[in-house]
mmCIF file of C-alpha atoms and ligand atoms in Angstrom:
data_model
loop_
_atom_site.group_PDB
_atom_site.id
_atom_site.type_symbol
_atom_site.label_atom_id
_atom_site.label_comp_id
_atom_site.label_asym_id
_atom_site.label_seq_id
_atom_site.Cartn_x
_atom_site.Cartn_y
_atom_site.Cartn_z
ATOM 1 C CA MET M 1 137.401 168.495 139.961
ATOM 2 C CA SER M 2 135.142 171.500 140.184
ATOM 3 C CA TYR M 3 131.463 171.128 140.814
ATOM 4 C CA ASP M 4 130.515 174.700 139.953
ATOM 5 C CA ARG M 5 128.049 173.767 137.214
ATOM 6 C CA GLU M 6 126.442 171.038 139.333
ATOM 7 C CA LYS M 7 126.144 173.486 142.224
ATOM 8 C CA GLN M 8 124.540 176.137 140.066
ATOM 9 C CA VAL M 9 122.029 173.794 138.457
ATOM 10 C CA ALA M 10 121.118 172.292 141.828
ATOM 11 C CA ILE M 11 120.547 175.673 143.449
ATOM 12 C CA GLU M 12 118.447 177.011 140.600
ATOM 13 C CA ALA M 13 116.380 173.830 140.355
ATOM 14 C CA THR M 14 115.659 173.550 144.101
ATOM 15 C CA LEU M 15 114.694 177.227 144.353
ATOM 16 C CA SER M 16 112.367 176.868 141.367
ATOM 17 C CA ALA M 17 110.802 173.726 142.973
ATOM 18 C CA ALA M 18 110.534 175.626 146.258
ATOM 19 C CA LYS M 19 108.375 178.287 144.507
ATOM 20 C CA LEU M 20 106.065 175.572 143.239
ATOM 21 C CA CYS M 21 105.795 174.050 146.718
ATOM 22 C CA GLU M 22 104.943 177.391 148.273
ATOM 23 C CA GLN M 23 102.264 177.994 145.630
ATOM 24 C CA VAL M 24 100.659 174.656 146.523
ATOM 25 C CA ARG M 25 101.041 175.288 150.282
ATOM 26 C CA GLN M 26 99.001 178.472 150.061
ATOM 27 C CA ALA M 27 95.944 176.256 149.557
ATOM 28 C CA ILE M 28 96.640 173.379 151.920
ATOM 29 C CA PRO M 29 96.641 170.414 149.537
ATOM 30 C CA PRO M 30 94.802 167.179 150.108
ATOM 31 C CA ALA M 31 97.303 164.374 150.415
ATOM 32 C CA MET M 32 97.033 161.305 148.264
ATOM 33 C CA GLU M 33 98.196 158.040 149.774
ATOM 34 C CA LYS M 34 101.105 156.001 148.441
ATOM 35 C CA GLY M 35 101.338 152.241 148.545
ATOM 36 C CA ASP M 36 103.259 152.435 151.855
ATOM 37 C CA LYS M 37 100.501 154.700 153.258
ATOM 38 C CA SER M 38 102.838 157.702 153.362
ATOM 39 C CA PRO M 39 101.325 160.960 152.065
ATOM 40 C CA VAL M 40 102.203 162.484 148.705
ATOM 41 C CA THR M 41 100.840 165.743 147.249
ATOM 42 C CA VAL M 42 100.816 167.468 143.899
ATOM 43 C CA ALA M 43 103.792 169.494 145.222
ATOM 44 C CA ASP M 44 105.938 166.383 145.735
ATOM 45 C CA LEU M 45 105.307 165.415 142.144
ATOM 46 C CA GLY M 46 105.656 168.893 140.710
ATOM 47 C CA SER M 47 108.896 169.452 142.579
ATOM 48 C CA GLN M 48 110.361 166.247 141.279
ATOM 49 C CA ALA M 49 109.329 167.148 137.699
ATOM 50 C CA ILE M 50 111.026 170.511 137.863
ATOM 51 C CA ILE M 51 114.237 169.240 139.331
ATOM 52 C CA CYS M 52 114.570 166.190 137.124
ATOM 53 C CA LYS M 53 114.015 168.329 134.013
ATOM 54 C CA ALA M 54 116.687 170.796 135.118
ATOM 55 C CA ILE M 55 119.262 168.089 135.787
ATOM 56 C CA SER M 56 118.425 166.187 132.619
ATOM 57 C CA GLU M 57 118.936 169.217 130.420
ATOM 58 C CA VAL M 58 122.489 169.804 131.653
ATOM 59 C CA PHE M 59 123.610 166.307 132.726
ATOM 60 C CA SER M 60 121.646 164.122 130.381
ATOM 61 C CA HIS M 61 123.526 160.908 131.324
ATOM 62 C CA ASP M 62 123.316 161.324 135.097
ATOM 63 C CA PRO M 63 120.827 158.876 136.764
ATOM 64 C CA ILE M 64 118.507 160.435 139.347
ATOM 65 C CA VAL M 65 117.331 158.316 142.294
ATOM 66 C CA GLY M 66 114.187 160.197 143.352
ATOM 67 C CA GLU M 67 111.611 159.359 145.993
ATOM 68 C CA GLU M 68 108.600 159.674 143.692
ATOM 69 C CA ASP M 69 107.505 158.122 140.407
ATOM 70 C CA ALA M 70 104.637 158.680 138.017
ATOM 71 C CA THR M 71 103.020 155.184 138.264
ATOM 72 C CA GLU M 72 99.926 156.451 140.125
ATOM 73 C CA LEU M 73 99.730 159.684 138.146
ATOM 74 C CA ARG M 74 99.540 157.721 134.843
ATOM 75 C CA LYS M 75 96.283 155.987 135.822
ATOM 76 C CA PRO M 76 93.202 157.334 134.050
ATOM 77 C CA GLU M 77 91.443 158.013 137.330
ATOM 78 C CA MET M 78 94.302 160.271 138.339
ATOM 79 C CA ALA M 79 93.820 162.600 135.325
ATOM 80 C CA HIS M 80 92.580 165.383 137.569
ATOM 81 C CA ASN M 81 95.710 165.169 139.719
ATOM 82 C CA LEU M 82 97.960 165.111 136.667
ATOM 83 C CA ALA M 83 96.260 168.252 135.358
ATOM 84 C CA LYS M 84 96.832 169.909 138.738
ATOM 85 C CA VAL M 85 100.530 168.950 138.840
ATOM 86 C CA THR M 86 100.938 170.217 135.259
ATOM 87 C CA GLU M 87 99.225 173.480 136.096
ATOM 88 C CA TYR M 88 101.665 174.078 138.985
ATOM 89 C CA VAL M 89 104.669 173.081 136.946
ATOM 90 C CA LYS M 90 103.611 175.583 134.271
ATOM 91 C CA GLY M 91 104.097 178.299 136.891
ATOM 92 C CA GLU M 92 107.833 177.590 136.558
ATOM 93 C CA ILE M 93 108.068 176.090 133.069
ATOM 94 C CA ALA M 94 105.425 177.909 131.001
ATOM 95 C CA ASP M 95 105.165 175.470 128.077
ATOM 96 C CA ALA M 96 105.232 172.187 130.086
ATOM 97 C CA THR M 97 102.771 169.455 128.954
ATOM 98 C CA SER M 98 101.306 166.625 131.025
ATOM 99 C CA GLU M 99 103.244 164.103 128.976
ATOM 100 C CA GLN M 100 106.512 165.905 129.716
ATOM 101 C CA VAL M 101 105.643 166.139 133.406
ATOM 102 C CA ILE M 102 105.235 162.361 133.551
ATOM 103 C CA THR M 103 108.483 161.845 131.664
ATOM 104 C CA TRP M 104 110.370 164.192 133.960
ATOM 105 C CA ILE M 105 109.021 162.597 137.127
ATOM 106 C CA ASP M 106 110.025 159.171 135.885
ATOM 107 C CA ARG M 107 113.576 160.397 135.268
ATOM 108 C CA GLY M 108 113.729 159.885 139.023
ATOM 109 C CA ASN M 109 113.648 156.101 138.520
ATOM 110 C CA GLY M 110 117.453 155.956 138.024
ATOM 111 C CA GLN M 111 119.803 153.526 139.656
ATOM 112 C CA VAL M 112 122.534 154.010 142.225
ATOM 113 C CA GLY M 113 125.914 153.894 140.472
ATOM 114 C CA GLN M 114 129.371 155.494 140.144
ATOM 115 C CA ARG M 115 127.815 158.925 139.707
ATOM 116 C CA PHE M 116 124.162 159.807 140.375
ATOM 117 C CA TRP M 117 121.855 162.357 141.982
ATOM 118 C CA THR M 118 119.433 161.582 144.735
ATOM 119 C CA LEU M 119 116.333 163.662 145.245
ATOM 120 C CA ASP M 120 113.666 164.092 147.899
ATOM 121 C CA PRO M 121 111.328 166.567 146.184
ATOM 122 C CA ILE M 122 109.573 167.221 149.509
ATOM 123 C CA ASP M 123 111.233 165.825 152.564
ATOM 124 C CA GLY M 124 108.902 166.043 155.540
ATOM 125 C CA THR M 125 105.586 165.929 153.615
ATOM 126 C CA LYS M 126 103.806 165.651 156.948
ATOM 127 C CA GLY M 127 105.469 168.914 158.012
ATOM 128 C CA PHE M 128 104.509 170.487 154.708
ATOM 129 C CA LEU M 129 100.891 169.511 155.248
ATOM 130 C CA ARG M 130 100.992 170.943 158.823
ATOM 131 C CA GLN M 131 102.506 174.223 157.538
ATOM 132 C CA ASP M 132 105.705 173.342 159.394
ATOM 133 C CA GLN M 133 109.215 172.646 158.174
ATOM 134 C CA TYR M 134 109.959 170.770 154.989
ATOM 135 C CA ALA M 135 112.937 170.581 152.576
ATOM 136 C CA ILE M 136 113.627 170.077 148.916
ATOM 137 C CA ALA M 137 116.757 167.969 149.095
ATOM 138 C CA LEU M 138 119.106 167.199 146.245
ATOM 139 C CA ALA M 139 122.572 165.653 146.319
ATOM 140 C CA LEU M 140 125.192 164.472 143.867
ATOM 141 C CA ILE M 141 126.998 161.264 144.821
ATOM 142 C CA GLU M 142 130.203 160.078 143.133
ATOM 143 C CA ASP M 143 132.300 157.084 144.056
ATOM 144 C CA GLY M 144 130.140 156.517 147.136
ATOM 145 C CA GLU M 145 130.706 159.993 148.501
ATOM 146 C CA VAL M 146 128.329 162.967 148.546
ATOM 147 C CA LYS M 147 130.018 165.746 146.562
ATOM 148 C CA VAL M 148 127.287 168.382 146.375
ATOM 149 C CA GLY M 149 124.271 168.845 148.575
ATOM 150 C CA VAL M 150 121.469 171.420 148.441
ATOM 151 C CA MET M 151 118.516 171.782 150.760
ATOM 152 C CA ALA M 152 115.905 174.437 150.070
ATOM 153 C CA CYS M 153 113.822 174.948 153.221
ATOM 154 C CA PRO M 154 110.966 177.363 152.328
ATOM 155 C CA ALA M 155 109.549 177.601 155.882
ATOM 156 C CA TYR M 156 112.881 178.010 157.673
ATOM 157 C CA PRO M 157 112.872 181.206 159.779
ATOM 158 C CA VAL M 158 115.191 184.021 158.707
ATOM 159 C CA LYS M 159 115.976 186.930 160.982
ATOM 160 C CA ASP M 160 114.374 190.215 159.771
ATOM 161 C CA HIS M 161 113.114 188.593 156.577
ATOM 162 C CA LYS M 162 110.438 186.312 155.284
ATOM 163 C CA PRO M 163 111.128 182.595 155.899
ATOM 164 C CA GLY M 164 113.041 180.538 153.341
ATOM 165 C CA MET M 165 116.612 179.296 153.696
ATOM 166 C CA LEU M 166 118.861 177.399 151.324
ATOM 167 C CA PHE M 167 121.697 175.277 152.714
ATOM 168 C CA MET M 168 124.451 174.154 150.328
ATOM 169 C CA ALA M 169 127.804 172.448 150.418
ATOM 170 C CA VAL M 170 130.397 171.177 147.940
ATOM 171 C CA ARG M 171 132.917 168.642 149.196
ATOM 172 C CA GLY M 172 136.098 170.394 150.346
ATOM 173 C CA GLU M 173 134.650 173.887 149.903
ATOM 174 C CA GLY M 174 132.697 174.399 153.140
ATOM 175 C CA ALA M 175 128.966 174.991 153.682
ATOM 176 C CA ILE M 176 126.829 178.080 153.289
ATOM 177 C CA MET M 177 123.314 179.228 154.055
ATOM 178 C CA MET M 178 121.458 181.681 151.882
ATOM 179 C CA PRO M 179 118.116 183.310 152.700
ATOM 180 C CA PHE M 180 115.710 183.204 149.769
ATOM 181 C CA ALA M 181 114.948 186.881 150.509
ATOM 182 C CA THR M 182 118.459 188.247 150.115
ATOM 183 C CA ALA M 183 120.237 185.558 148.040
ATOM 184 C CA GLU M 184 123.358 186.423 150.031
ATOM 185 C CA PRO M 185 125.388 183.368 150.981
ATOM 186 C CA THR M 186 127.058 183.176 154.413
ATOM 187 C CA PRO M 187 129.467 180.458 155.497
ATOM 188 C CA ILE M 188 128.071 178.310 158.310
ATOM 189 C CA HIS M 189 129.797 176.411 161.126
ATOM 190 C CA VAL M 190 128.657 173.948 163.779
ATOM 191 C CA VAL M 191 128.467 174.769 167.503
ATOM 192 C CA LYS M 192 131.888 175.291 169.089
ATOM 193 C CA ALA M 193 132.977 173.516 172.269
ATOM 194 C CA ASP M 194 132.575 176.603 174.542
ATOM 195 C CA ASP M 195 129.162 177.632 173.142
ATOM 196 C CA THR M 196 126.979 176.183 175.870
ATOM 197 C CA ALA M 197 124.021 178.437 174.881
ATOM 198 C CA ASN M 198 123.581 176.422 171.698
ATOM 199 C CA LEU M 199 124.128 173.009 173.254
ATOM 200 C CA ARG M 200 120.671 171.893 172.202
ATOM 201 C CA PHE M 201 119.436 168.922 170.231
ATOM 202 C CA VAL M 202 116.946 168.430 167.446
ATOM 203 C CA GLU M 203 114.641 165.516 166.718
ATOM 204 C CA SER M 204 111.633 164.722 164.479
ATOM 205 C CA VAL M 205 108.171 166.086 165.110
ATOM 206 C CA GLU M 206 106.713 162.736 164.113
ATOM 207 C CA SER M 207 107.133 160.504 167.145
ATOM 208 C CA SER M 208 106.982 157.364 164.948
ATOM 209 C CA HIS M 209 110.190 158.440 163.176
ATOM 210 C CA GLY M 210 112.355 158.054 166.272
ATOM 211 C CA ASP M 211 112.677 156.988 169.887
ATOM 212 C CA GLN M 212 112.047 160.129 171.943
ATOM 213 C CA ASP M 213 112.628 158.458 175.307
ATOM 214 C CA ARG M 214 116.016 157.152 174.375
ATOM 215 C CA GLN M 215 116.911 160.333 172.414
ATOM 216 C CA ASN M 216 116.235 162.423 175.514
ATOM 217 C CA ALA M 217 118.200 160.032 177.740
ATOM 218 C CA ILE M 218 121.202 160.183 175.417
ATOM 219 C CA ALA M 219 121.081 163.955 175.158
ATOM 220 C CA GLN M 220 121.030 164.186 178.971
ATOM 221 C CA ALA M 221 123.901 161.765 179.182
ATOM 222 C CA VAL M 222 126.053 164.078 177.065
ATOM 223 C CA GLY M 223 125.150 167.088 179.183
ATOM 224 C CA ILE M 224 122.308 168.613 177.187
ATOM 225 C CA THR M 225 119.758 169.936 179.652
ATOM 226 C CA ALA M 226 117.501 172.018 177.381
ATOM 227 C CA PRO M 227 114.414 170.336 175.944
ATOM 228 C CA SER M 228 114.713 169.249 172.310
ATOM 229 C CA ILE M 229 113.774 171.354 169.328
ATOM 230 C CA ARG M 230 111.315 169.342 167.244
ATOM 231 C CA MET M 231 111.530 169.924 163.526
ATOM 232 C CA ASP M 232 110.408 168.070 160.439
ATOM 233 C CA SER M 233 112.657 167.170 157.509
ATOM 234 C CA GLN M 234 116.367 167.578 156.778
ATOM 235 C CA ALA M 235 116.023 171.142 158.003
ATOM 236 C CA LYS M 236 117.347 169.493 161.193
ATOM 237 C CA TYR M 237 120.699 169.111 159.439
ATOM 238 C CA GLY M 238 120.529 172.837 158.621
ATOM 239 C CA ALA M 239 120.051 173.617 162.342
ATOM 240 C CA VAL M 240 123.147 171.610 163.295
ATOM 241 C CA ALA M 241 125.239 172.967 160.374
ATOM 242 C CA SER M 242 124.386 176.595 161.213
ATOM 243 C CA GLY M 243 125.087 176.182 164.926
ATOM 244 C CA GLN M 244 121.536 176.383 166.223
ATOM 245 C CA ALA M 245 121.852 172.908 167.727
ATOM 246 C CA ALA M 246 124.810 170.693 168.506
ATOM 247 C CA LEU M 247 123.108 167.376 167.934
ATOM 248 C CA TYR M 248 120.413 165.667 165.874
ATOM 249 C CA LEU M 249 119.359 162.225 167.156
ATOM 250 C CA ARG M 250 117.355 159.816 165.066
ATOM 251 C CA LEU M 251 117.164 156.438 166.828
ATOM 252 C CA PRO M 252 114.979 153.574 165.544
ATOM 253 C CA SER M 253 111.441 153.763 166.767
ATOM 254 C CA PRO M 254 110.400 150.872 169.045
ATOM 255 C CA LYS M 255 107.423 150.544 166.647
ATOM 256 C CA SER M 256 109.624 150.026 163.579
ATOM 257 C CA PRO M 257 112.949 148.664 164.912
ATOM 258 C CA ASP M 258 113.945 147.316 161.480
ATOM 259 C CA TYR M 259 113.356 150.547 159.578
ATOM 260 C CA ARG M 260 116.110 151.420 157.122
ATOM 261 C CA GLU M 261 116.757 155.004 156.104
ATOM 262 C CA ASN M 262 116.582 156.234 152.473
ATOM 263 C CA ILE M 263 119.615 157.949 150.877
ATOM 264 C CA TRP M 264 117.507 160.939 149.750
ATOM 265 C CA ASP M 265 116.448 161.551 153.350
ATOM 266 C CA HIS M 266 120.087 162.178 154.411
ATOM 267 C CA ALA M 267 122.590 162.771 151.579
ATOM 268 C CA ALA M 268 122.117 166.544 151.137
ATOM 269 C CA GLY M 269 121.932 167.173 154.853
ATOM 270 C CA ALA M 270 124.954 165.059 155.652
ATOM 271 C CA ILE M 271 127.363 166.914 153.413
ATOM 272 C CA VAL M 272 126.098 170.266 154.628
ATOM 273 C CA VAL M 273 126.853 169.283 158.238
ATOM 274 C CA GLU M 274 130.214 167.703 157.406
ATOM 275 C CA GLU M 275 131.363 170.767 155.439
ATOM 276 C CA ALA M 276 130.216 172.941 158.350
ATOM 277 C CA GLY M 277 132.642 171.015 160.546
ATOM 278 C CA GLY M 278 130.329 168.376 161.971
ATOM 279 C CA ARG M 279 130.113 164.612 161.839
ATOM 280 C CA VAL M 280 127.420 162.160 160.616
ATOM 281 C CA THR M 281 127.301 158.437 161.343
ATOM 282 C CA ASP M 282 124.778 155.768 162.143
ATOM 283 C CA MET M 283 124.056 154.893 165.763
ATOM 284 C CA TYR M 284 127.031 152.461 165.806
ATOM 285 C CA GLY M 285 129.508 155.015 164.502
ATOM 286 C CA LYS M 286 129.508 153.674 160.928
ATOM 287 C CA PRO M 287 129.515 156.106 158.014
ATOM 288 C CA LEU M 288 126.197 156.222 156.094
ATOM 289 C CA ASP M 289 126.325 154.093 152.989
ATOM 290 C CA PHE M 290 125.233 156.257 150.047
ATOM 291 C CA ALA M 291 126.872 153.908 147.500
ATOM 292 C CA SER M 292 124.872 150.740 147.489
ATOM 293 C CA LYS M 293 121.092 151.059 147.411
ATOM 294 C CA PRO M 294 118.339 153.619 147.845
ATOM 295 C CA LYS M 295 117.828 152.127 151.311
ATOM 296 C CA MET M 296 120.864 152.079 153.622
ATOM 297 C CA MET M 297 120.686 148.450 154.637
ATOM 298 C CA GLU M 298 123.948 148.471 156.533
ATOM 299 C CA ASN M 299 123.054 151.438 158.757
ATOM 300 C CA GLN M 300 120.641 151.949 161.590
ATOM 301 C CA GLY M 301 119.757 155.175 163.329
ATOM 302 C CA VAL M 302 121.460 158.487 162.430
ATOM 303 C CA ILE M 303 123.654 160.646 164.674
ATOM 304 C CA VAL M 304 124.504 164.124 163.513
ATOM 305 C CA SER M 305 126.679 166.354 165.695
ATOM 306 C CA ASN M 306 129.118 169.210 165.846
ATOM 307 C CA GLY M 307 131.855 166.544 165.880
ATOM 308 C CA ILE M 308 133.197 167.453 169.351
ATOM 309 C CA ILE M 309 130.480 165.545 171.231
ATOM 310 C CA HIS M 310 130.147 162.720 168.689
ATOM 311 C CA ASP M 311 132.271 160.064 170.397
ATOM 312 C CA THR M 312 130.586 160.814 173.709
ATOM 313 C CA VAL M 313 127.179 160.289 172.090
ATOM 314 C CA LEU M 314 128.308 157.024 170.556
ATOM 315 C CA ALA M 315 129.703 155.821 173.892
ATOM 316 C CA ALA M 316 126.384 156.723 175.622
ATOM 317 C CA LEU M 317 124.567 154.610 173.082
ATOM 318 C CA LYS M 318 126.522 151.485 173.925
HETATM 319 P P1 LIG P 1 111.398 163.626 159.640
HETATM 320 O O1 LIG P 1 110.681 164.791 159.050
HETATM 321 O O2 LIG P 1 112.776 163.885 160.036
HETATM 322 O O3 LIG P 1 110.588 162.964 160.705
HETATM 323 O O4 LIG P 1 111.580 162.558 158.489
HETATM 324 C C1 LIG P 1 110.737 162.406 157.419
HETATM 325 C C2 LIG P 1 111.188 161.098 156.773
HETATM 326 O O5 LIG P 1 111.026 160.048 157.687
HETATM 327 C C3 LIG P 1 110.395 160.716 155.578
HETATM 328 O O6 LIG P 1 111.065 161.202 154.406
HETATM 329 C C4 LIG P 1 110.382 159.183 155.602
HETATM 330 O O7 LIG P 1 111.156 158.654 154.562
HETATM 331 C C5 LIG P 1 111.036 158.849 156.939
HETATM 332 N N1 LIG P 1 110.368 157.783 157.694
HETATM 333 C C6 LIG P 1 109.225 157.141 157.453
HETATM 334 N N2 LIG P 1 108.973 156.195 158.362
HETATM 335 C C7 LIG P 1 110.001 156.191 159.260
HETATM 336 C C8 LIG P 1 110.332 155.439 160.403
HETATM 337 N N3 LIG P 1 109.542 154.446 160.853
HETATM 338 N N4 LIG P 1 111.501 155.702 161.042
HETATM 339 C C9 LIG P 1 112.297 156.689 160.587
HETATM 340 N N5 LIG P 1 112.050 157.444 159.499
HETATM 341 C C10 LIG P 1 110.913 157.199 158.801
HETATM 342 MG MG1 LIG P 2 111.882 162.330 152.898
HETATM 343 NA NA1 LIG P 3 109.400 163.019 150.314
#
């Protein structure tokens, strides 16, 4: 089956959401706090509204499992924030109303099933707030397998151009990157065995999202001598897929040893790396479970590599 229409809709929607995010980022937004104390901004909500609307229009029956919902935004005391989100959404969808914005955001309350989309409207909100890396990540999952993945990374550096890189993959068709500035897609590939110059590894900026001591020890054990590149969001998958790093390590933080990863934090990145020739598993070598729940209860830690060094990394973890 061809995913051309899905691919096109996903690219257009994430690029439109990326424009909204960049508008918001020009005036560093104050973060609101979610129930779990993680930050959320008007950009997270606006981005989700734009993408859910775009998917709903073309694939009206497809569920969307999104990170955000409009519960908070509905409260009367949040009217000011709702007006703000709507104002930003209007930059992309001129006739949008607040009621529609709420409806679109809540389209993201869908369930995991045989076929569904998963969306992180801003992955790496902390990076976004720091003016660092962030990603708008959207993936289509069918029969438990990611079929299409798109990551728009508005702050990703592009040689000789303004920042902004889109990473995209369709199962069986390879992976590409496309600078926002040129819109010219180039096939991407992971680091080859003899490319020692790019034998680097990436990890989170947020130290509470990983175990830096162990990540560094594992990297050394597989022969990586360079210090890590620290990067927020699924842009790390882009770095591995495009051959700027051979490895991305995400081991459970000693402060949250029972943390379980969300599907929207990994689905788009995982297919991009796999289609670029790499491998993605949990820290025990198990495939990531995108089929069961928004949280991957059967997986812990995430290991992303160029494939070649993957088994060595898993062995070092034992
Ligand atoms: P990153 O930018 O790679 O550090 O990852 C950002 C993501 O980390 C967010 O989307 C959160 O869902 C996720 N996150 C939150 N808390 C934790 C944690 N304790 N361990 C691992 N990931 C986390
Ligand atoms: Mg996220
Ligand atoms: Na997010």
